[in-house]
Amino acid sequence: MPSDRILVIGGGPAGLEAARAAAEIGTPVTILEERDRLGGAPDSASYSTVTLDDRPAGEILEQARRAVESHDLIETRLQTRLTAFAGEVGDFRATVAGPDGATATVECGSVIVATGFQHFDPGRETQAYGYYEYEDVITLVDAERMFSQGKFVRPSTGEPPRQVCFIQCVGSRDRRIGNEYCSKVCCGISSKQAIEVRELVPDCRVFIFYIDMRMYGFWENKIYWVAQEQHKVNYVRGIVTEIIKKGDQLVVKGEDTTMGRPMEVPMDVVVLAVGMEPSPGTRAVASLLGVAQEKHGFIEPAGGAFDTVSTSVPGIFVAGAAAGPKDLDDTISMAGAAAMKAVAAVRRLALTH
Amino acid sequence: MPSDRILVIGGGPAGLEAARAAAEIGTPVTILEERDRLGGAPDSASYSTVTLDDRPAGEILEQARRAVESHDLIETRLQTRLTAFAGEVGDFRATVAGPDGATATVECGSVIVATGFQHFDPGRETQAYGYYEYEDVITLVDAERMFSQGKFVRPSTGEPPRQVCFIQCVGSRDRRIGNEYCSKVCCGISSKQAIEVRELVPDCRVFIFYIDMRMYGFWENKIYWVAQEQHKVNYVRGIVTEIIKKGDQLVVKGEDTTMGRPMEVPMDVVVLAVGMEPSPGTRAVASLLGVAQEKHGFIEPAGGAFDTVSTSVPGIFVAGAAAGPKDLDDTISMAGAAAMKAVAAVRRLALTH
């Protein structure tokens, strides 16, 4: 049976905004989320803030969640996964399995994949950084969780650190581990976090070791300059080759490529700026839907320069980091664009039948 | 009189895609363009290609133009400018002046501003680069025009160059000239052009002088790595302080900041990677509409992290580089998102009246 319903797979920022947008112009939506509540990575990883919005991330997410949960045209299915998929644009049938294991069929005319990314696991093939060996080597995600609790401490002691560094491009721009792309947001998030460390622990010296600071657009003047000028964050162009432990302190070894000399700097906390990889959900859903993926496993947009959201299968669209490294602006804009095309797809069919 | 028509101001990529998207789901659109044809900057500046789409830019634009011009629900007004604006969401009245100077009123329920950017004029306050003094100092725009004609030559002689360089961040990341932001796309476009130079003139050595190579996302592996590995483009982290002429050759002077030494390199052609500024149209339209602009004159999104397209005035939305430095993906995604919100705004009003 032809259906004008849109199935949105994934309840993070991309899915929330796509569902809201489609429902706002009168299209029924079913949104699937594998966790027990909506919110996606910013929620599951307890983001403290998101770049360039001053409000707490929790408040922003709560507003987006409420807009979806309170909308008459949106059916939310939590703890639910896609298990099978058939049909064609205008007349798809999705089999889904809910929390009790019971399956149901969702008839839908088009689909928006919003299954997002996962953070790179820095234990994998980057043992030199000692993430699983040293308690004081943490990731951006671990740091964000501390900021959400209004603190930044040295995990091994619970004390405020005196010297902290961020190491960029962990799991990105790296052929050896297979992630050749740049993860796009880590420079911005590290810089934002560096400011937060300086605010929470004013005596702490903060360093960012980087290859290129990719602070594009307004991130340049609104974050990068502010970090350097107002918060005295030290940006060092350099390559970190190893982190070792000397006594109770970490020592970061590498090369300062601007000064052209080796460096060996003691640190209380080292924050690894881990990049993005396709989430397991993105890989699984892409496979079930039969949409083409690029070589790293992200869903490949197939519409060319004037279409950021169409996939290789007519009637199936993608929004957000399921399609590659995206910042929140990319994700939200893509969600609106995907909703537009998904609505157009079901209406075109409705006119035909 | 309440109207469900959307007024799209500007016929470049953002305007074309916003108009197409809104009309596709049944909303009438009027699109204003001050030039005598649709296409915007990629058309007026004769772009050869756009990043990550192999087709000629002309072909991509022609397809977008046709989709708009052939749509029953889209009225296109060329050589037409907005001259006055009044009303409120659902019931705006735009006064427009056409090619013969005659004015007309367009009644519309919501507005999408897609008035774009202008390329930084490298004669302004950057005399050290000699754009207006030396024929062989050109901009990315001048280079693009040559690529569109299938050639790359030294302008002063018409001969193929032996040594060419690109200078990044001309008119961007520069407090002195007032453009503090990063223009986002110049690293990618320079790298794309460097590859084109190497393809057209295989004997030519090509250098890119940069501060940070902002090759985010898939630009890293799809352009940056390809430029270095397959096309032997030389990336040099450095600051260019001056361009002078010695005999019939240009000499680029500055500092190689990786090697920590002064450099003085002869060049046949120097390409200035000029950044983005708000177009005169963006400034004029923002003022007529009364929407808030950020300090550089771009239109300021006012909706927070989950809304990239709302402005300070209800019912008026922005898409593309009118809102700041944007790449084509940003622009196209924003166009879809803006169309979605503009349609929702007029339908919500239609339900109320």
XYZ file of C-alpha atoms in Angstrom, chain B:
353
model
C -3.791 39.839 1.992
C -2.215 36.693 3.461
C -0.157 34.899 0.846
C 1.336 31.417 0.653
C 3.954 32.610 -1.857
C 7.647 32.475 -0.961
C 9.921 35.248 -2.171
C 13.461 34.036 -2.877
C 15.959 36.870 -3.234
C 18.963 35.851 -5.297
C 19.315 33.360 -8.142
C 22.620 31.653 -7.276
C 22.963 28.079 -5.984
C 21.179 28.831 -2.679
C 18.276 30.616 -4.364
C 17.923 28.077 -7.154
C 17.807 25.137 -4.772
C 15.504 26.879 -2.268
C 13.058 27.821 -5.044
C 13.107 24.334 -6.545
C 12.616 22.653 -3.178
C 9.682 24.844 -2.126
C 7.945 24.565 -5.509
C 8.446 20.805 -5.544
C 6.061 20.436 -2.629
C 3.462 22.736 -4.130
C 4.344 26.206 -2.856
C 4.355 29.149 -5.299
C 7.682 30.970 -5.483
C 8.919 34.258 -6.923
C 12.672 34.411 -7.423
C 14.437 37.768 -7.889
C 17.815 38.025 -9.615
C 19.633 41.275 -10.319
C 21.650 39.852 -13.231
C 20.105 38.995 -16.587
C 20.244 35.289 -15.864
C 20.149 32.801 -13.027
C 23.306 31.118 -11.710
C 24.915 33.493 -9.225
C 28.650 33.627 -8.502
C 29.552 30.285 -10.135
C 28.012 31.657 -13.337
C 29.149 35.287 -13.184
C 32.678 34.243 -12.239
C 32.730 31.393 -14.811
C 33.610 28.597 -12.404
C 35.136 25.672 -14.232
C 34.246 22.998 -11.715
C 32.955 22.816 -8.163
C 34.586 20.738 -5.447
C 33.833 17.023 -5.440
C 31.558 16.948 -8.501
C 33.347 15.889 -11.680
C 30.900 17.513 -14.084
C 31.637 20.963 -15.544
C 30.130 23.703 -13.351
C 28.222 25.047 -16.371
C 26.405 21.747 -16.795
C 25.485 21.552 -13.097
C 24.193 25.138 -13.138
C 22.254 24.635 -16.359
C 20.435 21.694 -14.811
C 19.549 23.733 -11.703
C 18.469 26.690 -13.841
C 16.227 24.522 -16.009
C 14.553 22.962 -12.959
C 13.606 26.463 -11.805
C 12.710 28.003 -15.168
C 10.526 25.096 -16.234
C 8.552 24.881 -13.006
C 4.940 26.104 -13.236
C 4.955 27.325 -9.652
C 8.108 29.464 -9.976
C 7.964 32.984 -11.324
C 11.444 34.243 -12.268
C 12.118 37.991 -12.322
C 15.509 38.824 -13.834
C 17.297 42.203 -13.675
C 15.091 42.898 -10.702
C 15.933 44.270 -7.275
C 14.092 44.630 -4.016
C 13.452 48.325 -3.318
C 11.046 48.290 -0.371
C 9.568 45.809 2.062
C 6.707 45.856 4.558
C 4.329 43.611 6.457
C 4.746 40.569 8.641
C 5.070 36.820 8.319
C 2.232 35.479 6.165
C 1.519 38.907 4.751
C 4.643 40.613 3.424
C 4.642 43.108 0.535
C 7.871 43.420 -1.419
C 8.318 46.279 -3.867
C 10.607 45.299 -6.706
C 12.075 47.285 -9.613
C 12.542 45.462 -12.926
C 14.780 46.005 -15.962
C 12.674 48.883 -17.327
C 12.650 50.618 -13.950
C 8.984 49.787 -13.502
C 8.078 48.709 -9.998
C 5.739 45.940 -8.940
C 4.512 44.516 -5.662
C 5.065 40.885 -4.759
C 2.804 39.635 -1.994
C 4.425 36.812 -0.094
C 4.100 34.924 3.154
C 7.783 34.277 3.780
C 11.157 35.213 2.360
C 14.435 33.382 1.723
C 17.492 35.613 1.409
C 20.053 34.040 -0.915
C 22.071 37.081 -1.900
C 25.469 35.451 -1.495
C 28.985 36.819 -1.189
C 31.500 38.780 -3.172
C 35.134 37.819 -3.670
C 37.590 39.947 -1.686
C 39.185 42.658 -3.837
C 42.935 42.116 -3.407
C 43.707 45.669 -4.421
C 42.151 46.852 -1.197
C 44.740 47.289 1.545
C 46.914 44.421 0.314
C 49.100 46.363 -2.100
C 52.049 44.188 -1.073
C 50.681 41.501 -3.386
C 50.578 43.874 -6.399
C 47.328 42.615 -7.894
C 46.713 45.812 -9.829
C 50.416 46.361 -10.596
C 51.542 43.020 -11.996
C 49.655 41.262 -14.763
C 50.816 37.841 -13.579
C 49.357 38.259 -10.093
C 45.819 36.916 -10.431
C 43.036 35.631 -8.151
C 41.290 32.278 -7.844
C 38.486 33.845 -9.884
C 40.815 34.841 -12.728
C 42.329 31.357 -12.677
C 38.901 29.712 -12.721
C 38.023 31.719 -15.819
C 41.117 30.343 -17.572
C 40.277 26.770 -16.557
C 36.787 27.281 -18.006
C 38.506 28.016 -21.310
C 40.582 24.856 -20.924
C 43.896 26.650 -20.429
C 46.286 28.039 -17.836
C 48.817 30.590 -19.085
C 50.980 33.414 -17.866
C 48.762 36.449 -18.580
C 51.682 38.715 -19.536
C 52.974 36.382 -22.246
C 50.213 33.903 -23.037
C 52.814 31.155 -22.505
C 52.522 28.173 -20.150
C 54.107 28.998 -16.772
C 57.028 27.000 -15.348
C 56.450 27.916 -11.716
C 53.151 28.917 -10.090
C 52.108 29.531 -6.504
C 48.914 30.055 -4.577
C 48.851 32.380 -1.573
C 46.186 31.489 0.991
C 44.120 33.737 3.268
C 44.071 36.862 1.085
C 41.315 38.917 2.681
C 40.617 36.342 5.396
C 41.902 35.725 8.941
C 43.093 39.307 8.823
C 42.214 41.790 11.544
C 43.913 44.649 9.718
C 41.459 44.544 6.826
C 38.547 43.688 9.114
C 37.849 40.165 7.836
C 38.662 38.095 10.891
C 36.820 34.960 9.847
C 38.215 32.139 7.725
C 36.556 32.004 4.303
C 36.341 28.225 4.512
C 36.555 27.263 0.825
C 39.808 28.852 -0.420
C 42.077 25.983 0.726
C 39.902 23.511 -1.134
C 39.553 25.614 -4.266
C 43.288 26.377 -4.393
C 44.097 22.697 -4.078
C 41.593 21.801 -6.783
C 43.094 24.497 -9.024
C 46.646 23.358 -8.256
C 45.675 19.943 -9.598
C 44.179 21.567 -12.702
C 47.391 23.531 -13.331
C 49.431 20.334 -13.076
C 47.065 18.589 -15.488
C 47.092 21.416 -18.031
C 50.806 22.218 -17.715
C 52.517 18.986 -16.584
C 56.003 20.571 -16.488
C 54.890 23.372 -14.191
C 55.923 23.297 -10.530
C 53.086 24.334 -8.236
C 53.387 25.647 -4.671
C 50.733 26.506 -2.110
C 51.797 28.870 0.692
C 49.466 28.476 3.622
C 48.934 29.035 7.348
C 46.705 26.003 7.990
C 45.368 23.784 5.217
C 41.677 23.635 6.077
C 40.837 20.533 4.067
C 38.067 19.283 6.307
C 36.039 16.109 5.943
C 36.576 14.242 2.699
C 38.475 17.166 1.130
C 41.453 15.757 3.063
C 41.664 12.451 1.237
C 39.808 13.337 -1.965
C 41.667 16.570 -2.775
C 44.588 17.281 -0.418
C 46.220 13.841 -0.542
C 45.562 13.518 -4.269
C 47.161 16.927 -4.905
C 50.288 15.919 -3.002
C 50.661 12.283 -3.970
C 49.363 12.079 -7.512
C 50.013 15.621 -8.704
C 53.127 16.553 -6.722
C 51.748 19.879 -5.544
C 54.174 21.401 -3.006
C 52.536 22.662 0.160
C 54.719 25.130 2.066
C 53.680 26.441 5.437
C 54.752 30.027 5.274
C 53.950 33.687 5.366
C 54.270 35.735 2.196
C 55.112 39.329 3.009
C 55.690 40.816 -0.404
C 55.638 40.202 -4.130
C 58.097 42.164 -6.272
C 59.149 42.052 -9.883
C 62.686 41.193 -11.002
C 63.108 41.462 -14.741
C 60.106 39.745 -16.264
C 59.553 37.463 -13.297
C 57.686 37.773 -10.034
C 59.538 37.101 -6.787
C 57.610 35.948 -3.733
C 59.269 36.948 -0.474
C 58.396 35.675 2.959
C 59.184 33.071 5.556
C 58.963 29.316 5.435
C 57.676 28.759 8.975
C 58.268 25.005 8.975
C 61.916 25.328 7.950
C 62.264 28.534 9.950
C 64.044 30.397 7.205
C 63.370 33.290 4.870
C 62.278 32.416 1.373
C 62.544 34.231 -1.906
C 61.107 32.234 -4.779
C 60.718 33.218 -8.444
C 57.233 32.666 -9.884
C 55.676 33.078 -13.318
C 52.144 33.321 -11.957
C 50.924 34.070 -8.436
C 47.332 33.146 -7.602
C 45.793 34.989 -4.653
C 43.285 32.863 -2.750
C 40.793 35.649 -2.148
C 38.153 35.094 0.508
C 34.466 35.881 0.875
C 32.796 39.112 1.905
C 29.089 39.934 2.107
C 27.900 40.935 -1.366
C 26.522 44.464 -1.848
C 23.186 42.725 -2.433
C 23.414 41.007 0.950
C 24.072 44.313 2.707
C 21.314 46.157 0.818
C 18.691 43.448 1.229
C 19.499 42.907 4.926
C 18.968 46.586 5.490
C 15.663 46.731 3.536
C 14.337 43.644 5.326
C 15.563 44.774 8.720
C 17.306 41.493 9.550
C 20.235 41.550 11.972
C 23.733 41.328 10.519
C 26.890 40.191 12.300
C 29.843 42.543 12.577
C 31.225 41.883 9.088
C 27.843 42.430 7.425
C 26.745 38.840 6.880
C 23.176 38.030 7.917
C 23.140 36.550 11.394
C 21.245 33.301 11.973
C 19.132 33.803 15.080
C 17.712 30.356 15.790
C 20.492 28.727 17.833
C 22.222 25.396 17.332
C 19.222 23.494 15.938
C 18.268 26.128 13.341
C 20.779 27.360 10.769
C 18.430 29.485 8.651
C 16.091 31.653 10.745
C 16.961 35.352 10.919
C 16.000 37.915 13.533
C 12.714 38.588 11.673
C 9.970 35.911 11.817
C 9.191 34.605 8.334
C 12.537 35.675 6.852
C 15.161 32.958 6.352
C 18.694 32.907 4.976
C 20.551 30.335 2.881
C 24.126 30.127 1.644
C 26.962 32.625 1.811
C 24.676 35.554 2.677
C 24.999 34.088 6.192
C 28.814 33.850 6.185
C 31.539 31.823 4.501
C 29.930 28.629 3.191
C 30.982 25.844 0.886
C 28.609 24.515 -1.753
C 27.451 21.644 0.482
C 26.562 24.118 3.239
C 24.732 26.263 0.729
C 22.668 23.486 -0.816
C 21.763 21.941 2.555
C 20.797 25.354 3.947
C 18.651 26.014 0.869
C 16.620 22.878 1.557
C 16.342 23.709 5.254
C 15.294 27.300 4.503
C 12.694 26.124 1.983
C 11.298 23.791 4.627
C 10.933 26.548 7.199
C 9.590 29.047 4.676
C 6.932 26.572 3.538
C 6.032 25.766 7.141
C 5.677 29.475 7.892
C 3.165 30.110 5.100
C 1.198 26.902 5.745
C 0.936 27.609 9.445
C -0.530 30.992 8.586
C -2.866 29.451 6.011
C -4.269 27.146 8.702
C -4.866 30.089 11.016
C -6.615 32.441 8.608
